[in-house]
mmCIF file of C-alpha atoms in Angstrom:
data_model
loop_
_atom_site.group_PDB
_atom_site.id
_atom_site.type_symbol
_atom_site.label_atom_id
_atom_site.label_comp_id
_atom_site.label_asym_id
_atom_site.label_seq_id
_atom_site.Cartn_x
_atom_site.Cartn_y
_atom_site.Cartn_z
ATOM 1 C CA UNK A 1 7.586 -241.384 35.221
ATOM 2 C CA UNK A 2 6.666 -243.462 38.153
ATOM 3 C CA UNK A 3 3.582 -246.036 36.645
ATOM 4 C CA UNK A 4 1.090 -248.516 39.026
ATOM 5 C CA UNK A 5 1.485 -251.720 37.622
ATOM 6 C CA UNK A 6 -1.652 -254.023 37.101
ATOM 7 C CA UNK A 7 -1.574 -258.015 36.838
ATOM 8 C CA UNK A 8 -2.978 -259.660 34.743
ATOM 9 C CA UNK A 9 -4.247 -257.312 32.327
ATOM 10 C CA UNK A 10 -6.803 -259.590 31.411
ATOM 11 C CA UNK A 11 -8.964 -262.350 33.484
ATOM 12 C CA UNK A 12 -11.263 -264.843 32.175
ATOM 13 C CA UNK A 13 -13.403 -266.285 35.228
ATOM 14 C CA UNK A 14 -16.047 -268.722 35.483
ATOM 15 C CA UNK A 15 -18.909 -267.800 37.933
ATOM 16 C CA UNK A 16 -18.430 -268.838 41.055
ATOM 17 C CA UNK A 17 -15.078 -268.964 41.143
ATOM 18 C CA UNK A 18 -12.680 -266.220 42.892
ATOM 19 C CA UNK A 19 -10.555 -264.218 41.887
ATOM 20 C CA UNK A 20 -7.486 -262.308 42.639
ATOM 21 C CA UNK A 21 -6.341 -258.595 41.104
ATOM 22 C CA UNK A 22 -2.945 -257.266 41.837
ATOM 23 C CA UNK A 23 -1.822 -253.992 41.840
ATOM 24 C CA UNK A 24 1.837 -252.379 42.805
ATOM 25 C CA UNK A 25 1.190 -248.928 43.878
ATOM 26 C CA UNK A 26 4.032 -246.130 42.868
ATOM 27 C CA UNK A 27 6.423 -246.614 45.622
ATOM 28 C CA UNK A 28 6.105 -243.995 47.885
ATOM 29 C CA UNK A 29 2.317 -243.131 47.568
ATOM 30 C CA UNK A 30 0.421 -243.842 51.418
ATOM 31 C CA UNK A 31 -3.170 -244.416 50.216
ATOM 32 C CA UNK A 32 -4.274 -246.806 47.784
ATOM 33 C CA UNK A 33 -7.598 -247.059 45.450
ATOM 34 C CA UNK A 34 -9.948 -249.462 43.621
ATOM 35 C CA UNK A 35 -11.963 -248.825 40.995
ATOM 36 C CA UNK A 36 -13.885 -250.525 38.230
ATOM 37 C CA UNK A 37 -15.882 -249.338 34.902
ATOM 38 C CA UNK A 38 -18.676 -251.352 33.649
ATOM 39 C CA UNK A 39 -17.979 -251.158 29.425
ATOM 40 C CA UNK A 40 -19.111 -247.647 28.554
ATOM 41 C CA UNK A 41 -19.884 -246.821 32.054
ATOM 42 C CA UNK A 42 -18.493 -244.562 34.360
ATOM 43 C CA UNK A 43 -15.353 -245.167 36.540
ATOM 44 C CA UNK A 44 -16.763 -245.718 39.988
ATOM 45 C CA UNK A 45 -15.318 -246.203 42.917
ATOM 46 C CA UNK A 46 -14.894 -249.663 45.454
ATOM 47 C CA UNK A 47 -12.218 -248.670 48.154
ATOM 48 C CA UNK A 48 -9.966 -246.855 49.593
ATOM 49 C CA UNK A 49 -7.130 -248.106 52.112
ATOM 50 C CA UNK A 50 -4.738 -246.073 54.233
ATOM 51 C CA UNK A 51 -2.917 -247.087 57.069
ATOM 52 C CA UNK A 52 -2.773 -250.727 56.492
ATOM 53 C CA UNK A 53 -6.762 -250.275 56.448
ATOM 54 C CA UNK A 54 -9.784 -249.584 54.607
ATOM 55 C CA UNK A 55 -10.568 -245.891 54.786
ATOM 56 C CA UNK A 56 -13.932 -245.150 52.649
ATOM 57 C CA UNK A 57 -15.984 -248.186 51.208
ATOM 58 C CA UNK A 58 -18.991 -248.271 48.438
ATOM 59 C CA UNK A 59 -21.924 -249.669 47.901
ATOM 60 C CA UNK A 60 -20.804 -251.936 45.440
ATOM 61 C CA UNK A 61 -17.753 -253.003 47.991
ATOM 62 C CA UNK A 62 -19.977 -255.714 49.891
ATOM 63 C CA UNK A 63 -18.817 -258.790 50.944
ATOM 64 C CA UNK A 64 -17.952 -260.722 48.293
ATOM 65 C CA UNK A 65 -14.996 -258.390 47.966
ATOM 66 C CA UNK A 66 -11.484 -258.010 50.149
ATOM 67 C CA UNK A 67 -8.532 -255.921 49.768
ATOM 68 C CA UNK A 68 -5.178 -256.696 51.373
ATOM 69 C CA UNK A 69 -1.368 -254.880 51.566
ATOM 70 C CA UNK A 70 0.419 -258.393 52.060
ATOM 71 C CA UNK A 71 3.512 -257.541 52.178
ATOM 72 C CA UNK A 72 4.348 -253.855 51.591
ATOM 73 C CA UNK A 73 4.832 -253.353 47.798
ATOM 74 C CA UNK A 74 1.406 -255.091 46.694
ATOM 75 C CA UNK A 75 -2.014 -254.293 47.067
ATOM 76 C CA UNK A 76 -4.528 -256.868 46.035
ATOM 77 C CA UNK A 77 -8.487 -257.072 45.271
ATOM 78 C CA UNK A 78 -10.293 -260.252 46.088
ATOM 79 C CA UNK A 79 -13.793 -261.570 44.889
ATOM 80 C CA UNK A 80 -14.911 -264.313 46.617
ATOM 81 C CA UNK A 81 -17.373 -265.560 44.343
ATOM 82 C CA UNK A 82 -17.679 -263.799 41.090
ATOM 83 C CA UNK A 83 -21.179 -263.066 39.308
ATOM 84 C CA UNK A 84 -21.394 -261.861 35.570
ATOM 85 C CA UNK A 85 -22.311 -258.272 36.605
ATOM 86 C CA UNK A 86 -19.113 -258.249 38.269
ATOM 87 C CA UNK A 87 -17.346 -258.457 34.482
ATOM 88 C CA UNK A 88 -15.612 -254.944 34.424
ATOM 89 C CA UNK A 89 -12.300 -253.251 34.241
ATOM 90 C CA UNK A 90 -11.066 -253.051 37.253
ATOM 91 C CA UNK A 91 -8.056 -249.995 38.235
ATOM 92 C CA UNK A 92 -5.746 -249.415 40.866
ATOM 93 C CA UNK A 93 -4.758 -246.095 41.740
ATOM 94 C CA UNK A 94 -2.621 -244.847 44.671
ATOM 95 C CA UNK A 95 -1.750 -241.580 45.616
ATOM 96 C CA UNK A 96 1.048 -239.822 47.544
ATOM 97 C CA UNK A 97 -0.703 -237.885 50.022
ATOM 98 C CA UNK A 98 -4.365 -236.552 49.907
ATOM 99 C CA UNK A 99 -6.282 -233.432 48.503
ATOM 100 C CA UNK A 100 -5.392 -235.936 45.059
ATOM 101 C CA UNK A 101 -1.509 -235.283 44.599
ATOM 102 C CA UNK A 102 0.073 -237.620 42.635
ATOM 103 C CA UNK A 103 -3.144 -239.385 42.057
ATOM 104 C CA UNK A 104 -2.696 -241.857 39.273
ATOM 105 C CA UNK A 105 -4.257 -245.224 38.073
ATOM 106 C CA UNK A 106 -2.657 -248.309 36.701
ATOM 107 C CA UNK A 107 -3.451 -249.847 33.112
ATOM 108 C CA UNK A 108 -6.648 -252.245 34.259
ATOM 109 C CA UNK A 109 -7.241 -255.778 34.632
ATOM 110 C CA UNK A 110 -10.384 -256.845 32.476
ATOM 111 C CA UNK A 111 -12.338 -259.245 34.471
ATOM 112 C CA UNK A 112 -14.751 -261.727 32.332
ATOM 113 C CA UNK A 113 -17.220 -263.616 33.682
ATOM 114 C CA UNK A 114 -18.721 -266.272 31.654
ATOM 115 C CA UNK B 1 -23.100 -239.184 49.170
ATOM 116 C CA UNK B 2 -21.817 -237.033 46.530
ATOM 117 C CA UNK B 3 -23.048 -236.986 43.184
ATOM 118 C CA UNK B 4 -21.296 -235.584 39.654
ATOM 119 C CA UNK B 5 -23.355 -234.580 36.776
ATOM 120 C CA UNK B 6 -21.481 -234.004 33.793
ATOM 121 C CA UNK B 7 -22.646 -232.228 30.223
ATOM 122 C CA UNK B 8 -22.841 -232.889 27.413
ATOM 123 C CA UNK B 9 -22.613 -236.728 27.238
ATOM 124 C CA UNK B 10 -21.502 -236.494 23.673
ATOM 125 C CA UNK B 11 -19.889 -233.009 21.847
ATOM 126 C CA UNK B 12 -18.532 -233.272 18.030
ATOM 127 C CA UNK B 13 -16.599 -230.278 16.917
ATOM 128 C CA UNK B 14 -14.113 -228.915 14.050
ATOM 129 C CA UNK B 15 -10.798 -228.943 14.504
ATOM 130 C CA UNK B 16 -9.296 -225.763 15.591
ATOM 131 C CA UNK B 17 -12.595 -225.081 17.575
ATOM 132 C CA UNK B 18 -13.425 -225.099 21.335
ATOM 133 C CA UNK B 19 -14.810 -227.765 23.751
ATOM 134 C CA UNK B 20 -16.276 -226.570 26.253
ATOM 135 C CA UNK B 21 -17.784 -229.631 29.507
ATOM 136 C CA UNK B 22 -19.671 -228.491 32.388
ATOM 137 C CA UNK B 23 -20.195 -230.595 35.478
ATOM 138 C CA UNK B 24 -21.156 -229.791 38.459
ATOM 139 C CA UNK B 25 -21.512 -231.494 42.100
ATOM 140 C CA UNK B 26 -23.972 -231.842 45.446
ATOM 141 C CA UNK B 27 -21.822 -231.636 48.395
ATOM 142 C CA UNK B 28 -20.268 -228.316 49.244
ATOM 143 C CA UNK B 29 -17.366 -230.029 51.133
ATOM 144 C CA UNK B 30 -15.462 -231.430 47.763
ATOM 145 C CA UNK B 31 -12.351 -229.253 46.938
ATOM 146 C CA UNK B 32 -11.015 -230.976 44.621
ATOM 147 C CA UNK B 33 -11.737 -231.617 40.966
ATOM 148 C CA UNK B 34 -9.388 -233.179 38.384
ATOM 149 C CA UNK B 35 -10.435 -233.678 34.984
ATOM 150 C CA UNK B 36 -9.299 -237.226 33.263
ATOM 151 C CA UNK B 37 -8.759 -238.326 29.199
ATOM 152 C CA UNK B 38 -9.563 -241.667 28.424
ATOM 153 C CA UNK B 39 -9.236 -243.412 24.961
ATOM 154 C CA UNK B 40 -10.317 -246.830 23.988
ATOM 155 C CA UNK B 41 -9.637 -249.738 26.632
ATOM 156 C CA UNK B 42 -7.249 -247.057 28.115
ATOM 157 C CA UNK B 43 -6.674 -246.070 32.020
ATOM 158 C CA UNK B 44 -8.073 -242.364 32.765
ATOM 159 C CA UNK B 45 -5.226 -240.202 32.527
ATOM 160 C CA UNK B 46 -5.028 -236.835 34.513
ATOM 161 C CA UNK B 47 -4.917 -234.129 31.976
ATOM 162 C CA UNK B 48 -5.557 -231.130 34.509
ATOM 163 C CA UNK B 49 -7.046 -230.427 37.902
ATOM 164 C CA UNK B 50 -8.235 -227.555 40.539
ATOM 165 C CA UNK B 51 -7.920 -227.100 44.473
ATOM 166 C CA UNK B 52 -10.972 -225.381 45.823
ATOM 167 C CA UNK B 53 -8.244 -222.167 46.910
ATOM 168 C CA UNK B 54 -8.478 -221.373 43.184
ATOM 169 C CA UNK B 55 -11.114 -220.354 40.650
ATOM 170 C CA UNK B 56 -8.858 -220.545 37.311
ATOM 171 C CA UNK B 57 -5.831 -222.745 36.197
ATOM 172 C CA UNK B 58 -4.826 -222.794 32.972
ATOM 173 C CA UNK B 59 -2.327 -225.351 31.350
ATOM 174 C CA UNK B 60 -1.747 -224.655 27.169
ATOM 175 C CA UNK B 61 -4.775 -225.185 25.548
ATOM 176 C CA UNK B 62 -6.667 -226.553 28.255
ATOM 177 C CA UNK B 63 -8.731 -224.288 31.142
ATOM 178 C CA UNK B 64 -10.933 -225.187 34.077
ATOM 179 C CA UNK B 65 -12.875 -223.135 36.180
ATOM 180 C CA UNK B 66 -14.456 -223.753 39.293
ATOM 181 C CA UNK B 67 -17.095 -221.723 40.828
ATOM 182 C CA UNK B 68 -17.642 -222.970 44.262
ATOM 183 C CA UNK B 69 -20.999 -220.759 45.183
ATOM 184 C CA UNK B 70 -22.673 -222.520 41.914
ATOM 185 C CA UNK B 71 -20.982 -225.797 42.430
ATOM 186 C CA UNK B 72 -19.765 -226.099 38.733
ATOM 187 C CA UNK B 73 -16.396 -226.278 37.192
ATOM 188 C CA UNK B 74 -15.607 -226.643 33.222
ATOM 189 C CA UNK B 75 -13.048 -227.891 31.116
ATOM 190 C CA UNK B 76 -12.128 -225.754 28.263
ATOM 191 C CA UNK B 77 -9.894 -226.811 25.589
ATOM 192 C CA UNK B 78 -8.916 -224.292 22.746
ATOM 193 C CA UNK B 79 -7.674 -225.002 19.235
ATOM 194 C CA UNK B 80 -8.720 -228.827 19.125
ATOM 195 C CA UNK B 81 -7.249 -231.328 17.191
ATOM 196 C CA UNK B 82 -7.739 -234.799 16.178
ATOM 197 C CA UNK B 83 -5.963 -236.175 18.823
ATOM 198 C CA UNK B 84 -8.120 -234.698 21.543
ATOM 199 C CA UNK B 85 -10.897 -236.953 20.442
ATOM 200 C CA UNK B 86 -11.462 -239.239 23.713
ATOM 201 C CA UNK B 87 -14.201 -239.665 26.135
ATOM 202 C CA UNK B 88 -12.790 -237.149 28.762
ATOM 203 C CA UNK B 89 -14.596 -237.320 32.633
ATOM 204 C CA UNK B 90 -14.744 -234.903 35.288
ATOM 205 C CA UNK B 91 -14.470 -236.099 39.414
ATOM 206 C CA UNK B 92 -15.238 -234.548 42.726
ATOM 207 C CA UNK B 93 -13.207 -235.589 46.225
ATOM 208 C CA UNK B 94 -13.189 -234.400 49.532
ATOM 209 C CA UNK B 95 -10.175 -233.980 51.545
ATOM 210 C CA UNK B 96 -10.442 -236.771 53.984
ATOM 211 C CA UNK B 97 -8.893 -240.283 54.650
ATOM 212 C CA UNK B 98 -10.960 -241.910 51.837
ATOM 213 C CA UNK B 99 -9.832 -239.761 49.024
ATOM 214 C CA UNK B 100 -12.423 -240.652 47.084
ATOM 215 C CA UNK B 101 -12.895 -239.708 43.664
ATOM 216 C CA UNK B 102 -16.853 -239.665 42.293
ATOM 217 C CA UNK B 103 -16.924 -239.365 38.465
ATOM 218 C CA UNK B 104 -19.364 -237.918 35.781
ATOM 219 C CA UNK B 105 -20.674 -239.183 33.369
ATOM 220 C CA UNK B 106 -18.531 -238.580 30.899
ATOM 221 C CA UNK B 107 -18.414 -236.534 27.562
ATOM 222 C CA UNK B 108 -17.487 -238.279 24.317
ATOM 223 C CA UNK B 109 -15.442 -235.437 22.269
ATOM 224 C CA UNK B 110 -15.021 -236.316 18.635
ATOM 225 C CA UNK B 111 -12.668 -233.548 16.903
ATOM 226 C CA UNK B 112 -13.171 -233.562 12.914
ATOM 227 C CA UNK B 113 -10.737 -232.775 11.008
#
């Protein structure tokens, strides 16, 4: 069964610094997801990106964060600056078309921020 | 914005029992609703879901209704074992270029055997 691949699956991150999530998408799904869950939270939802461009944003999507499709196969999630509230587990997901078919999420990256 | 509320938060019951979660949504314009398993440091993993051009789907032991006048759908699961013991979440999207999906809450189910 086709799987979205996360890298690393764990990130240790001092404050301040940035950091970079990678996520390969199952290969021919057209709209791609991030998500993170706070431990014991809720799965809630960053961005969305279809198109070669972001779709549907958050609240918690501000600034600090970026997504990018560099080169066709990977899709990336970039925070500039990273607080502790932003430690989390962060998931890709990507989906073939919409109306949620073939909707599926990668493994997680667990982002610490110390 | 759309918002998911999700019930109960926790639910404990004997194996070989039902589970019944309710949740149920704020904007009339979501029509679709998967349902997703998650254990321990795990992703969410899709275990059913329902287009808004159906009230019932049934897959084994596992149901979910939607009623779209009340804005609620369940998940039922029948005959419960051990192994359904997760925290299991219910999500709301809207057909539209952001796909987005807006969780609940999420219902820890603890199956004893």
């Amino acid at each position: 069964e086709p799987e979205v691949t996360q890298t690393p699956s764990h990130q240790v991150t001092q404050m301040g610094q940035e950091v970079i999530l990678r996520c390969v998408p199952i290969s021919n799904h057209l709209y791609f997801y991030w998500y993170r869950q706070i431990l014991g939270q809720k799965v809630e939802f960053l961005v969305s990106f279809y198109n070669n461009e972001i779709s549907e944003k958050s609240e918690i999507f501000d600034d600090q964060f970026s997504v990018e499709r560099p080169d066709g196969s990977n899709f990336t999630l970039k925070i500039r600056s990273t607080k502790l509230e932003d430690s989390a587990m962060y998931f890709c997901a990507s989906s073939e078309r919409a109306w949620g078919y073939g909707y599926t999420f990668g493994s997680g990256t667990r982002l610490t921020v110390v | 914005g759309e918002n998911v509320e999700q019930h109960p938060s926790t639910l404990s019951v004997q194996e070989g029992d039902s589970a019944v979660i309710k949740c149920t949504y704020s904007d009339s314009a979501s029509n679709y609703f998967p349902w997703y398993k998650q254990e321990l440091g795990k992703r969410p993993q899709l275990i059913i879901d329902i287009r808004s051009n159906v009230g019932e789907k049934k897959d084994q032991r596992i149901a979910v209704t939607l009623n779209k006048t009340a804005k609620h759908f369940s998940l039922h699961i029948t005959e419960t074992q051990p192994e359904d013991s997760a925290v299991y979440f219910c999500a709301a999207s809207i057909d539209n270029a952001g796909n987005m999906l807006t969780f609940g809450g999420g219902t820890r189910l603890m199956v004893k055997p």
